[in-house]
Amino acid sequence: MNAPSSHLDRRSLLKTMGAAPLLAAIPNVVRALNDSDVIVIGAGLSGLNAALLLEGEGVNLTVLEGRDRAGGRVKSLRNIPGNPDVGGTAFGPGYARLVDAARTHGVDLIDITPVVPYFFRRELILDDEVIPATDWPGHRLNPFPEPFREVMPWAYTNVLVGSNNPLQTTDAWLDPANEKFDIALHHWFSQQGQSDAVIELAYNTNPTHSGTAWDVSALQVFMAAAFAGMQRQLAAAGPIMGYTAKGGNQSIPEAMAAALKSEVQYNKTVIGIRSGDSGAEVHCSDGSIYRADRVVCSVPCSVLRRIRIDPMLTGLQDKGVRTLISNAINQIHIVPKKPYWEDDGLNPNMFTNSLAGMVLAEHKGAVPEDITSLTIWIRGLNAAWMDQQATGTAIAAVISDLERQRPAAKGQLEVLGYKSWYRDPFSAGDWAVWQPGQITEFGAEVATPHGRIHFCGEHTAIANRGMEGAMESGERAAFELFEVL
Ligand SMILES: Cc1cc2nc3c(=O)[nH]c(=O)nc-3n(C[C@H](O)[C@H](O)[C@H](O)COP(=O)(O)OP(=O)(O)OC[C@H]3O[C@@H](n4cnc5c(N)ncnc54)[C@H](O)[C@@H]3O)c2cc1C
């Protein structure tokens, strides 16, 4: 097969390639030696998207997945009413690839527009004191300067970043012109005249990335804000603010996996990848060895650095894989025995500066106002603390913290789900956290093909984040292979 010409866009490239299956171009000698043309490691969204695109062009695949299920960091709790998600939670109208995958593979999407307003209403509870929004501007615990004293703590970072975001497009975070923002978010806050007390409440209390604003690059937070802004703009232009999938978002990767002609091999933990002159080998912990012409590896760096790669990665790519961390985040899912918020008259949603972090009610019932379960989001240093405790101790501490703040909840909280993403050996954390300076140093290196090994995963996405970033990266990896197969 001829190498695709660079002026073809991706869609026309796919169409062109449809006319000439790739398999025909692979020398027989290579196919005879190898079990398949390509091994995809990981049946999360990125690996599955790469696999489906490759298979669609006639590539013979083996997909190896360490867990016993598809979806990776997309996981739905089917034992809880409404199937809440303990991983990838919701997606915006700009998630074109994900929405397309759901539609193509027959997954019904739920329009979450009617329930979105509920998520913005929260009780602010600081130092165990419930602070009504009307009291907040004049409250003694409010460190925010004018004109931001009315902004609630959970919205403050977005407001500040949103009105000062230097990124015009989502992919500009990798533009060398923006290197000057590859500094600690804490420094950037300070440059905006924000005090340490503001940073503590607005960011460190329930941080989205890393333990504190010292450990994340402002550039990553700008990218996240630009991406969220893009989703909001698209939502404003149409009737739909966002989606989840019927049965939980895990239904999407499950349907993608089911659509593959080659069945995903589950419970296959990869421990080594070798790239040789005539082919690649993938070694699993059960002793099995798979051979192929090429490998697509979709695991996050926090896991990849435990997999032996031969020949070893070098230079900045090696540094990236060994040092890019994944966020610590934990969730507790609760089905309340009774709606205790009707007893104390407060909103079930909470933003706290204690162990319970943030509590959000899930509205996944027949009508928008129905509360089907509660999710406690524990982030940052609180998540790190939990990860050092026995699971039962950690959960009990959070529940007693919540009950202390909401006495009406005492004895009413039935825990039906708990997840520490950091303690999960197949993810070792949640989304990638780029620490100050890392984007400049190796942002462009982590996804560089290494011999016959190609990389994808949300940490390698360029213009999208989260689930759509994973899909984007799988597409990019598939196109890399179209160039070389
Ligand atoms: C709590 C939480 C909330 C989130 N909320 C959102 C949200 O609202 N919106 C959004 O867009 N995104 C959200 N995300 C992020 C989103 O879920 C991820 O970015 C995305 O699912 C990552 O997909 P991936 O394919 O890159 O990685 P993964 O899903 O991690 O896929 C990698 C796969 O490789 C497998 N694997 C790992 N190690 C091995 C090994 N050694 N051998 C074999 N297989 C292996 C894993 O089991 C996994 O299936 C959230 C994530 C979490 C955890």
Coordinates of C-alpha atoms and ligand atoms in Angstrom, one line a residue:
M1 CA 0.0 0.0 0.0
N2 CA 1.2 3.5 -0.8
A3 CA 1.9 5.7 2.2
P4 CA -1.0 8.1 2.5
S5 CA -0.3 11.5 1.1
S6 CA 0.0 14.2 3.8
H7 CA -2.6 16.5 2.2
L8 CA -5.4 14.0 2.7
D9 CA -7.5 14.7 5.7
R10 CA -8.4 11.9 8.1
R11 CA -11.9 11.3 6.8
S12 CA -10.9 11.1 3.1
L13 CA -8.0 9.0 4.1
L14 CA -10.3 6.5 5.7
K15 CA -12.5 6.4 2.6
T16 CA -9.5 5.9 0.4
M17 CA -8.2 3.1 2.5
G18 CA -11.5 1.4 2.5
A19 CA -10.9 0.7 -1.1
A20 CA -7.6 -1.0 -0.5
P21 CA -7.5 -3.2 2.6
L22 CA -4.3 -2.8 4.5
L23 CA -3.9 -6.5 5.0
A24 CA -3.1 -7.0 1.3
A25 CA -0.1 -4.8 1.8
I26 CA 1.5 -6.7 4.6
P27 CA 4.2 -9.1 3.4
N28 CA 3.2 -12.7 3.8
V29 CA 6.4 -13.6 5.5
V30 CA 5.6 -11.2 8.4
R31 CA 2.0 -12.5 8.7
A32 CA 3.3 -16.1 8.9
L33 CA 5.6 -15.3 11.7
N34 CA 3.2 -13.3 13.8
D35 CA 0.0 -14.2 15.5
S36 CA -1.7 -11.1 14.3
D37 CA -0.9 -7.9 12.5
V38 CA -1.4 -5.6 15.5
I39 CA -1.7 -6.2 19.2
V40 CA -3.7 -3.5 21.1
I41 CA -2.9 -3.4 24.8
G42 CA -5.9 -2.1 26.8
A43 CA -9.7 -2.2 26.1
G44 CA -10.4 1.3 27.3
L45 CA -11.8 3.9 25.0
S46 CA -8.5 4.7 23.3
G47 CA -7.4 1.1 22.7
L48 CA -10.9 0.2 21.5
N49 CA -11.2 3.1 19.1
A50 CA -7.8 2.3 17.6
A51 CA -8.8 -1.4 17.3
L52 CA -12.1 -0.7 15.6
L53 CA -10.5 1.7 13.1
L54 CA -7.7 -0.8 12.3
E55 CA -10.1 -3.7 12.1
G56 CA -12.3 -1.7 9.8
E57 CA -9.4 -1.6 7.4
G58 CA -8.9 -5.3 7.4
V59 CA -6.1 -5.4 10.0
N60 CA -5.9 -8.7 12.0
L61 CA -5.9 -7.8 15.7
T62 CA -5.4 -9.2 19.1
V63 CA -6.7 -7.0 22.0
L64 CA -5.2 -7.8 25.4
E65 CA -7.0 -6.4 28.5
G66 CA -5.7 -6.9 32.0
R67 CA -9.1 -6.5 33.7
D68 CA -12.1 -8.8 33.3
R69 CA -14.1 -6.0 31.6
A70 CA -13.9 -3.4 28.9
G71 CA -13.9 0.3 29.6
G72 CA -10.8 1.0 31.7
R73 CA -11.4 4.3 33.5
V74 CA -15.0 4.2 32.4
K75 CA -16.8 2.1 34.9
S76 CA -20.5 2.0 35.8
L77 CA -21.9 0.7 39.0
R78 CA -24.7 -1.7 37.9
N79 CA -25.6 -2.6 41.5
I80 CA -26.9 1.0 42.2
P81 CA -30.1 2.5 40.9
G82 CA -29.4 4.6 37.8
N83 CA -26.1 2.9 37.2
P84 CA -23.9 5.9 38.3
D85 CA -20.4 6.1 37.0
V86 CA -17.4 5.8 39.2
G87 CA -15.1 6.8 36.3
G88 CA -15.8 8.9 33.2
T89 CA -19.0 10.6 34.3
A90 CA -20.5 12.8 31.6
F91 CA -19.7 14.3 28.2
G92 CA -20.5 17.4 26.3
P93 CA -22.0 17.9 22.9
G94 CA -18.5 18.4 21.5
Y95 CA -17.5 14.8 22.2
A96 CA -18.0 14.0 18.5
R97 CA -16.1 10.7 18.4
L98 CA -17.7 9.3 21.6
V99 CA -21.2 10.3 20.5
D100 CA -20.6 8.8 17.1
A101 CA -19.3 5.5 18.7
A102 CA -22.4 5.3 20.9
R103 CA -24.7 5.8 17.9
T104 CA -22.8 3.5 15.6
H105 CA -22.8 0.7 18.2
G106 CA -26.4 1.1 19.3
V107 CA -25.9 2.6 22.7
D108 CA -28.8 5.0 23.7
L109 CA -27.7 8.4 25.0
I110 CA -29.4 10.2 27.8
D111 CA -29.7 14.0 27.5
I112 CA -28.7 15.4 30.9
T113 CA -29.9 18.9 30.2
P114 CA -32.8 18.7 32.6
V115 CA -30.5 17.6 35.5
V116 CA -27.5 19.9 35.0
P117 CA -28.9 22.7 37.1
Y118 CA -29.0 20.5 40.2
F119 CA -25.2 20.1 40.1
F120 CA -24.6 23.8 40.5
R121 CA -26.6 24.0 43.7
R122 CA -24.5 23.1 46.7
E123 CA -24.2 23.7 50.4
L124 CA -21.0 25.4 51.3
I125 CA -19.7 23.8 54.6
L126 CA -16.4 25.2 55.9
D127 CA -15.0 24.2 59.3
D128 CA -18.3 22.4 59.9
E129 CA -20.3 25.6 59.5
V130 CA -23.1 25.6 56.8
I131 CA -22.7 29.0 55.1
P132 CA -25.7 30.1 53.0
A133 CA -24.8 31.7 49.7
T134 CA -26.4 34.9 50.7
D135 CA -24.0 35.1 53.7
W136 CA -20.9 34.2 51.8
P137 CA -19.8 37.7 50.4
G138 CA -19.6 39.1 54.0
H139 CA -18.5 35.9 55.8
R140 CA -15.4 35.9 58.0
L141 CA -14.1 32.8 56.2
N142 CA -14.3 34.4 52.7
P143 CA -10.7 35.2 51.6
F144 CA -11.7 36.3 48.1
P145 CA -10.9 39.9 47.0
E146 CA -13.3 42.2 45.3
P147 CA -15.0 41.9 42.8
F148 CA -15.1 38.1 43.4
R149 CA -16.5 37.9 46.9
E150 CA -19.8 36.6 45.7
V151 CA -18.2 33.7 43.8
M152 CA -18.6 30.4 45.5
P153 CA -15.4 28.5 46.2
W154 CA -16.1 25.6 43.7
A155 CA -16.5 28.2 40.9
Y156 CA -13.6 30.5 41.8
T157 CA -10.8 28.8 39.8
N158 CA -13.0 28.6 36.7
V159 CA -14.0 32.2 37.0
L160 CA -10.4 33.4 37.4
V161 CA -8.9 31.1 34.7
G162 CA -11.9 31.6 32.4
S163 CA -11.5 35.4 32.3
N164 CA -7.6 35.2 31.9
N165 CA -7.1 32.1 29.8
P166 CA -4.3 32.8 27.3
L167 CA -5.2 29.7 25.2
Q168 CA -7.3 30.5 22.2
T169 CA -7.6 26.9 21.1
T170 CA -7.5 23.7 23.1
D171 CA -4.3 22.4 21.3
A172 CA -2.4 25.6 22.1
W173 CA -1.2 24.0 25.4
L174 CA 1.6 22.3 23.4
D175 CA 2.5 25.5 21.5
P176 CA 6.1 26.5 22.5
A177 CA 4.7 30.1 22.5
N178 CA 2.9 29.2 25.7
E179 CA 5.9 27.7 27.6
K180 CA 5.8 30.7 29.9
F181 CA 2.6 29.3 31.5
D182 CA 4.2 25.9 32.2
I183 CA 4.6 27.0 35.8
A184 CA 3.0 25.9 39.1
L185 CA -0.7 26.9 39.1
H186 CA 0.1 28.4 42.6
H187 CA 2.6 30.8 41.0
W188 CA 0.1 31.8 38.3
F189 CA -2.5 32.5 41.0
S190 CA 0.0 34.7 42.8
Q191 CA 0.8 36.6 39.7
Q192 CA -2.9 37.4 39.5
G193 CA -2.7 38.9 43.0
Q194 CA -4.3 36.0 44.7
S195 CA -3.3 35.2 48.3
D196 CA -2.3 31.8 49.6
A197 CA -5.6 31.7 51.5
V198 CA -7.5 32.2 48.2
I199 CA -5.5 29.4 46.6
E200 CA -6.1 27.1 49.5
L201 CA -9.9 27.5 49.4
A202 CA -10.4 27.9 45.6
Y203 CA -8.0 25.2 44.5
N204 CA -6.4 23.0 47.1
T205 CA -9.6 22.2 49.0
N206 CA -11.1 20.0 46.2
P207 CA -8.5 20.1 43.5
T208 CA -9.1 18.8 39.9
H209 CA -5.5 18.0 39.3
S210 CA -2.8 16.8 41.8
G211 CA -2.7 17.4 45.5
T212 CA -2.2 21.1 45.5
A213 CA -1.7 24.0 43.1
W214 CA 2.1 23.6 43.6
D215 CA 2.0 20.3 41.7
V216 CA 0.2 21.1 38.5
S217 CA 1.2 23.2 35.5
A218 CA -1.0 26.2 35.0
L219 CA -0.9 25.3 31.3
Q220 CA -2.8 22.0 31.9
V221 CA -5.5 23.9 33.9
F222 CA -5.7 26.4 31.1
M223 CA -6.2 23.5 28.6
A224 CA -8.9 22.0 30.7
A225 CA -10.7 25.3 31.0
A226 CA -10.4 25.9 27.2
F227 CA -11.8 22.5 26.6
A228 CA -14.7 23.0 29.1
G229 CA -15.3 26.4 27.5
M230 CA -15.5 24.8 24.1
Q231 CA -18.1 22.3 25.4
R232 CA -20.1 25.1 26.9
Q233 CA -20.1 27.1 23.7
L234 CA -21.4 24.1 21.8
A235 CA -24.0 23.5 24.4
A236 CA -25.2 27.1 24.2
A237 CA -25.5 26.8 20.4
G238 CA -27.8 23.8 20.7
P239 CA -30.5 22.2 22.9
I240 CA -28.3 19.6 24.6
M241 CA -25.9 20.4 27.4
G242 CA -24.4 16.9 27.8
Y243 CA -24.9 13.2 27.8
T244 CA -24.5 10.0 29.7
A245 CA -25.2 6.5 28.3
K246 CA -28.1 4.3 29.2
G247 CA -26.9 1.6 31.5
G248 CA -24.0 3.8 32.5
N249 CA -21.2 5.1 30.3
Q250 CA -19.5 1.7 30.4
S251 CA -22.1 0.7 27.9
I252 CA -20.2 2.5 25.2
P253 CA -16.8 0.7 25.5
E254 CA -18.7 -2.5 26.1
A255 CA -20.6 -2.0 22.8
M256 CA -17.3 -1.1 21.0
A257 CA -15.7 -4.3 22.3
A258 CA -18.6 -6.3 21.2
A259 CA -18.4 -4.8 17.7
L260 CA -14.8 -6.1 17.3
K261 CA -14.6 -9.2 15.1
S262 CA -11.6 -10.4 17.2
E263 CA -12.8 -11.0 20.8
V264 CA -11.0 -9.0 23.5
Q265 CA -8.7 -11.3 25.5
Y266 CA -9.6 -10.4 29.1
N267 CA -7.4 -11.1 32.3
K268 CA -4.3 -10.7 30.2
T269 CA -1.9 -8.5 32.2
V270 CA 0.9 -7.3 30.0
I271 CA 4.3 -7.3 31.8
G272 CA 6.7 -6.8 28.8
I273 CA 6.8 -5.5 25.3
R274 CA 9.6 -6.3 22.9
S275 CA 10.2 -4.5 19.6
G276 CA 12.4 -6.4 17.2
D277 CA 13.6 -6.2 13.6
S278 CA 11.0 -8.5 12.2
G279 CA 8.1 -8.1 14.7
A280 CA 7.0 -7.3 18.2
E281 CA 6.3 -9.5 21.2
V282 CA 4.0 -8.9 24.1
H283 CA 4.5 -10.9 27.3
C284 CA 1.7 -11.5 29.8
S285 CA 1.8 -12.3 33.5
D286 CA 0.3 -15.8 32.9
G287 CA 3.3 -16.7 30.7
S288 CA 1.5 -16.3 27.4
I289 CA 3.4 -14.5 24.6
Y290 CA 1.7 -12.8 21.6
R291 CA 3.5 -11.8 18.4
A292 CA 2.5 -9.2 15.9
D293 CA 3.9 -6.8 13.4
R294 CA 3.1 -3.8 15.5
V295 CA 1.8 -3.0 19.0
V296 CA -0.5 -0.2 20.2
C297 CA -0.2 0.4 23.9
S298 CA -2.9 2.4 25.6
V299 CA -2.0 2.2 29.2
P300 CA -1.4 5.3 31.3
C301 CA 2.3 6.2 32.1
S302 CA 1.6 5.4 35.8
V303 CA 1.1 1.8 34.7
L304 CA 3.4 1.8 31.6
R305 CA 6.5 2.4 33.7
R306 CA 6.0 -1.0 35.4
I307 CA 6.0 -2.8 32.1
R308 CA 9.3 -3.8 30.8
I309 CA 10.0 -2.3 27.3
D310 CA 12.8 -3.8 25.2
P311 CA 14.7 -1.9 23.9
M312 CA 14.2 0.5 26.7
L313 CA 12.8 3.9 26.2
T314 CA 15.4 6.7 26.3
G315 CA 15.8 10.4 26.8
L316 CA 12.8 12.6 27.3
Q317 CA 10.3 9.9 26.4
D318 CA 11.7 7.7 29.2
K319 CA 11.6 10.6 31.6
G320 CA 8.0 11.3 30.6
V321 CA 6.8 7.7 31.1
R322 CA 8.6 7.4 34.4
T323 CA 7.5 10.7 35.9
L324 CA 4.1 11.7 34.5
I325 CA 1.7 11.0 37.4
S326 CA -2.0 10.1 37.4
N327 CA -4.3 12.0 39.7
A328 CA -5.4 10.5 43.0
I329 CA -9.2 10.4 43.2
N330 CA -11.6 8.3 45.3
Q331 CA -15.3 7.9 45.2
I332 CA -17.8 6.5 47.7
H333 CA -21.3 5.7 46.3
I334 CA -24.2 5.8 48.7
V335 CA -27.8 4.9 48.6
P336 CA -29.5 6.8 51.4
K337 CA -32.0 4.8 53.5
K338 CA -34.2 7.9 53.5
P339 CA -34.0 11.4 52.0
Y340 CA -32.3 13.0 55.1
W341 CA -32.0 16.3 53.3
E342 CA -35.8 16.6 53.7
D343 CA -35.2 16.5 57.5
D344 CA -32.5 19.1 57.7
G345 CA -33.8 21.2 54.9
L346 CA -30.4 21.5 53.2
N347 CA -29.3 20.6 49.7
P348 CA -27.8 17.1 49.5
N349 CA -25.0 18.5 47.4
M350 CA -22.1 19.8 49.5
F351 CA -18.7 21.4 49.1
T352 CA -16.7 21.0 52.2
N353 CA -13.1 21.6 53.4
S354 CA -13.0 18.4 55.3
L355 CA -12.6 14.7 54.5
A356 CA -16.0 14.3 52.8
G357 CA -14.8 16.7 50.0
M358 CA -17.7 17.1 47.7
V359 CA -21.0 15.3 47.7
L360 CA -23.1 15.3 44.6
A361 CA -26.6 13.7 44.3
E362 CA -27.2 11.6 41.2
H363 CA -30.4 12.4 39.3
K364 CA -30.8 9.2 37.3
G365 CA -34.4 8.4 37.9
A366 CA -37.6 8.6 35.9
V367 CA -38.0 12.4 36.5
P368 CA -35.2 14.9 36.9
E369 CA -35.8 15.7 40.6
D370 CA -35.4 12.0 41.6
I371 CA -32.3 11.4 43.6
T372 CA -31.1 7.9 43.0
S373 CA -27.9 7.8 44.9
L374 CA -25.1 10.1 46.3
T375 CA -21.5 10.3 45.2
I376 CA -18.8 11.5 47.5
W377 CA -15.8 12.8 45.5
I378 CA -12.6 12.7 47.5
R379 CA -9.6 14.4 45.8
G380 CA -6.2 15.8 46.4
L381 CA -4.5 15.2 49.8
N382 CA -7.7 13.7 51.2
A383 CA -7.6 11.0 48.5
A384 CA -3.9 10.4 49.3
W385 CA -4.7 10.0 53.0
M386 CA -7.5 7.5 52.2
D387 CA -5.1 5.5 50.0
Q388 CA -2.8 5.0 53.0
Q389 CA -5.6 3.5 55.1
A390 CA -7.3 0.1 55.1
T391 CA -10.4 0.5 52.8
G392 CA -12.8 0.0 55.7
T393 CA -11.0 2.6 57.9
A394 CA -11.0 5.1 55.0
I395 CA -14.7 4.7 54.2
A396 CA -15.7 4.9 57.9
A397 CA -13.7 8.1 58.4
V398 CA -15.5 9.8 55.4
I399 CA -18.9 8.6 56.5
S400 CA -18.5 9.8 60.0
D401 CA -17.2 13.2 58.7
L402 CA -20.3 13.5 56.6
E403 CA -22.6 12.5 59.5
R404 CA -20.9 15.1 61.7
Q405 CA -21.7 17.8 59.3
R406 CA -25.2 16.5 58.5
P407 CA -26.5 15.0 61.7
A408 CA -29.8 14.1 59.9
A409 CA -27.7 11.7 57.8
K410 CA -26.6 9.6 60.8
G411 CA -27.3 5.9 60.2
Q412 CA -28.9 6.7 56.8
L413 CA -25.9 6.2 54.5
E414 CA -25.6 2.8 52.9
V415 CA -22.3 2.4 51.1
L416 CA -22.7 0.4 47.9
G417 CA -19.6 1.4 46.0
Y418 CA -16.0 2.5 46.7
K419 CA -13.2 3.1 44.3
S420 CA -9.7 4.3 44.7
W421 CA -8.3 4.9 41.2
Y422 CA -4.8 5.2 42.6
R423 CA -4.9 1.8 44.2
D424 CA -6.2 0.1 41.0
P425 CA -3.1 -1.6 39.4
F426 CA -4.5 -1.0 35.9
S427 CA -4.7 2.7 36.2
A428 CA -2.6 3.8 39.3
G429 CA -4.6 7.0 39.3
D430 CA -7.1 8.9 37.3
W431 CA -6.2 11.4 34.5
A432 CA -2.6 12.4 33.8
V433 CA -1.3 15.4 35.8
W434 CA 1.3 17.5 34.1
Q435 CA 3.6 19.0 36.7
P436 CA 5.2 22.4 36.3
G437 CA 7.7 22.3 33.4
Q438 CA 6.7 18.8 32.2
I439 CA 4.7 20.0 29.2
T440 CA 7.6 22.0 27.9
E441 CA 10.1 19.2 28.6
F442 CA 8.3 16.1 27.2
G443 CA 4.8 17.0 26.2
A444 CA 5.5 16.2 22.6
E445 CA 7.5 13.1 23.4
V446 CA 5.3 10.6 25.4
A447 CA 3.4 9.4 22.3
T448 CA 6.4 9.1 20.0
P449 CA 6.4 5.6 18.4
H450 CA 9.2 3.4 19.8
G451 CA 10.3 0.9 17.2
R452 CA 7.2 -1.2 16.5
I453 CA 5.4 0.2 19.6
H454 CA 2.8 3.0 19.2
F455 CA 1.1 4.8 22.1
C456 CA -2.3 6.1 22.8
G457 CA -4.4 7.0 25.8
E458 CA -5.9 10.2 27.2
H459 CA -2.4 11.4 28.3
T460 CA -1.4 11.5 24.6
A461 CA -4.4 13.6 23.4
I462 CA -3.7 16.9 21.8
A463 CA -7.0 18.8 21.4
N464 CA -9.4 17.0 23.6
R465 CA -9.6 15.8 27.2
G466 CA -11.0 12.8 29.1
M467 CA -13.1 10.3 27.2
E468 CA -13.0 12.3 24.0
G469 CA -9.2 12.7 24.4
A470 CA -8.9 9.0 24.7
M471 CA -10.9 8.5 21.5
E472 CA -8.8 11.2 19.7
S473 CA -5.6 9.4 20.8
G474 CA -6.8 6.0 19.6
E475 CA -7.6 7.5 16.2
R476 CA -4.2 9.1 16.0
A477 CA -2.5 5.8 16.8
A478 CA -4.5 4.0 14.2
F479 CA -3.5 6.5 11.6
E480 CA 0.1 6.1 12.6
L481 CA -0.2 2.4 11.8
F482 CA -2.0 3.1 8.5
E483 CA 1.3 4.8 7.5
V484 CA 3.5 1.9 8.3
L485 CA 1.5 -1.3 7.8
Ligands
LIG1 C1 -13.5 9.5 38.6 C2 -13.4 9.8 37.1 C3 -14.2 10.8 36.6 C4 -14.0 11.1 35.2 N1 -14.9 12.0 34.6 C5 -14.8 12.2 33.3 C6 -15.8 13.0 32.7 O1 -16.8 13.4 33.3 N2 -15.7 13.3 31.4 C7 -14.6 12.8 30.6 O2 -14.5 13.1 29.4 N3 -13.7 12.0 31.2 C8 -13.8 11.7 32.5 N4 -12.9 10.9 33.1 C9 -11.7 10.5 32.3 C10 -11.9 9.3 31.4 O3 -12.6 8.3 32.0 C11 -10.6 8.8 30.9 O4 -9.8 9.9 30.4 C12 -10.7 7.8 29.8 O5 -11.6 6.8 30.0 C13 -9.3 7.2 29.6 O6 -9.3 6.2 28.5 P1 -8.0 5.5 28.0 O7 -8.3 4.6 27.0 O8 -7.0 6.6 27.7 O9 -7.4 4.8 29.3 P2 -8.0 3.6 30.2 O10 -9.5 3.7 30.2 O11 -7.3 3.6 31.4 O12 -7.6 2.3 29.3 C14 -6.4 1.6 29.4 C15 -6.7 0.1 29.5 O13 -5.5 -0.6 29.6 C16 -5.8 -1.6 30.5 N5 -4.5 -2.0 31.1 C17 -3.7 -1.3 32.0 N6 -2.6 -1.9 32.3 C18 -2.6 -3.1 31.6 C19 -1.7 -4.1 31.5 N7 -0.6 -4.2 32.2 N8 -2.1 -5.2 30.7 C20 -3.2 -5.2 30.0 N9 -4.1 -4.2 30.0 C21 -3.8 -3.1 30.9 C22 -6.7 -1.0 31.5 O14 -7.4 -2.0 32.3 C23 -7.6 -0.2 30.7 O15 -8.7 -1.0 30.2 C24 -13.0 10.5 34.4 C25 -12.2 9.5 35.0 C26 -12.4 9.2 36.3 C27 -11.5 8.1 36.9

